[in-house]
Amino acid sequence: MQFGSIDGAALGQGVLATVLYFVVGFVVLGLGFLALDAVTPGNLRHQVYTLRNPNAAILLAANHLALAVIVVTAILTSDDALGQGLVDSAVYGVIGVVLQAVALRLLDAFVPGHLRNMVNEPQMSGAAWAVGASLLSIGVVNAAALS
């Protein structure tokens, strides 16, 4: 049985790329949280983690899933050169954050009952699931639009 040779340099580059792409993804998700917090009423972290508001949690989860799809697509379609690939992923990730925030504002403008009121309601609302599904769908479309 032969194991073949092991290329330590290639392995090291792969590990470095993995860590750097993880950092880019983590930063984009953090920016997504801050953007969602900015366009929803109150303190989102307090709403989700202290008050355990299900409507706020649904919107946060849907937005994070949408952004994750965008980041994964940005990484997979980025340039093969590590530096350019990281920049591509970061730029497209930030564009995704902005588009998700714009989409949420548009949903708030066109959905009856105003999203702002729903986010603060302590009782789970079917509208939160609908808006969450819309955010996820918009994120998938954003990901498909990446070139």
mmCIF file of N, CA and C in Angstrom, residues 1 13 17 25 27-28 33 41 44 58 60-62 70-71 97 100 106 111-112 116 128 132-133 135 139 141:
data_model
loop_
_atom_site.group_PDB
_atom_site.id
_atom_site.type_symbol
_atom_site.label_atom_id
_atom_site.label_comp_id
_atom_site.label_asym_id
_atom_site.label_seq_id
_atom_site.Cartn_x
_atom_site.Cartn_y
_atom_site.Cartn_z
ATOM 1 N N MET A 1 0.845 -1.168 0.000
ATOM 2 C CA MET A 1 0.000 0.000 0.000
ATOM 3 C C MET A 1 0.895 1.237 0.000
ATOM 4 N N GLN A 13 -1.397 26.287 2.562
ATOM 5 C CA GLN A 13 -2.154 27.291 1.807
ATOM 6 C C GLN A 13 -3.653 27.031 1.914
ATOM 7 N N ALA A 17 -6.312 29.585 3.502
ATOM 8 C CA ALA A 17 -7.469 30.023 2.711
ATOM 9 C C ALA A 17 -8.768 29.740 3.465
ATOM 10 N N GLY A 25 -16.606 35.393 5.831
ATOM 11 C CA GLY A 25 -18.000 34.997 6.054
ATOM 12 C C GLY A 25 -18.520 35.467 7.399
ATOM 13 N N VAL A 27 -17.460 38.031 9.181
ATOM 14 C CA VAL A 27 -17.613 39.485 9.142
ATOM 15 C C VAL A 27 -18.884 39.873 8.385
ATOM 16 N N VAL A 28 -19.137 39.219 7.251
ATOM 17 C CA VAL A 28 -20.350 39.524 6.475
ATOM 18 C C VAL A 28 -21.597 39.207 7.296
ATOM 19 N N PHE A 33 -26.090 41.219 10.656
ATOM 20 C CA PHE A 33 -26.785 41.404 11.925
ATOM 21 C C PHE A 33 -26.942 42.888 12.232
ATOM 22 N N PRO A 41 -36.969 47.812 14.664
ATOM 23 C CA PRO A 41 -37.066 48.654 15.855
ATOM 24 C C PRO A 41 -36.423 47.996 17.084
ATOM 25 N N LEU A 44 -32.005 44.503 18.466
ATOM 26 C CA LEU A 44 -32.290 43.157 17.958
ATOM 27 C C LEU A 44 -31.708 42.077 18.867
ATOM 28 N N ILE A 58 -37.078 34.828 14.085
ATOM 29 C CA ILE A 58 -37.374 34.308 12.745
ATOM 30 C C ILE A 58 -36.722 35.190 11.682
ATOM 31 N N LEU A 60 -34.132 37.225 12.080
ATOM 32 C CA LEU A 60 -32.683 37.092 12.182
ATOM 33 C C LEU A 60 -32.205 35.787 11.537
ATOM 34 N N ALA A 61 -32.884 34.688 11.843
ATOM 35 C CA ALA A 61 -32.482 33.399 11.279
ATOM 36 C C ALA A 61 -32.604 33.396 9.759
ATOM 37 N N ALA A 62 -33.689 33.913 9.239
ATOM 38 C CA ALA A 62 -33.885 33.953 7.783
ATOM 39 C C ALA A 62 -32.836 34.829 7.116
ATOM 40 N N ILE A 70 -25.527 33.627 0.152
ATOM 41 C CA ILE A 70 -24.813 34.627 -0.648
ATOM 42 C C ILE A 70 -23.303 34.468 -0.469
ATOM 43 N N VAL A 71 -22.838 34.324 0.771
ATOM 44 C CA VAL A 71 -21.403 34.195 1.037
ATOM 45 C C VAL A 71 -20.850 32.914 0.425
ATOM 46 N N VAL A 97 -25.536 42.093 1.914
ATOM 47 C CA VAL A 97 -26.053 42.704 3.144
ATOM 48 C C VAL A 97 -26.908 43.925 2.804
ATOM 49 N N GLN A 100 -30.181 42.886 1.128
ATOM 50 C CA GLN A 100 -31.115 42.307 2.093
ATOM 51 C C GLN A 100 -31.776 43.405 2.918
ATOM 52 N N LEU A 106 -38.306 47.438 1.744
ATOM 53 C CA LEU A 106 -39.388 47.344 0.755
ATOM 54 C C LEU A 106 -40.526 46.469 1.275
ATOM 55 N N VAL A 111 -45.921 45.443 2.885
ATOM 56 C CA VAL A 111 -46.669 44.434 3.638
ATOM 57 C C VAL A 111 -47.592 45.148 4.615
ATOM 58 N N PRO A 112 -48.877 44.779 4.629
ATOM 59 C CA PRO A 112 -49.809 45.423 5.562
ATOM 60 C C PRO A 112 -49.408 45.169 7.021
ATOM 61 N N ARG A 116 -42.377 46.769 11.542
ATOM 62 C CA ARG A 116 -41.912 47.302 12.820
ATOM 63 C C ARG A 116 -42.815 46.858 13.971
ATOM 64 N N ALA A 128 -44.306 36.875 10.376
ATOM 65 C CA ALA A 128 -42.854 36.795 10.553
ATOM 66 C C ALA A 128 -42.288 35.662 9.698
ATOM 67 N N GLY A 132 -39.771 36.168 6.705
ATOM 68 C CA GLY A 132 -38.540 35.381 6.764
ATOM 69 C C GLY A 132 -38.325 34.568 5.497
ATOM 70 N N ALA A 133 -39.382 33.943 5.007
ATOM 71 C CA ALA A 133 -39.278 33.183 3.757
ATOM 72 C C ALA A 133 -38.962 34.109 2.589
ATOM 73 N N LEU A 135 -37.241 36.934 2.790
ATOM 74 C CA LEU A 135 -35.830 37.303 2.921
ATOM 75 C C LEU A 135 -34.916 36.188 2.421
ATOM 76 N N GLY A 139 -32.445 36.327 -0.776
ATOM 77 C CA GLY A 139 -31.030 35.964 -0.641
ATOM 78 C C GLY A 139 -30.595 34.950 -1.671
ATOM 79 N N VAL A 141 -31.952 34.540 -4.640
ATOM 80 C CA VAL A 141 -31.892 35.271 -5.914
ATOM 81 C C VAL A 141 -30.617 36.107 -5.984
#
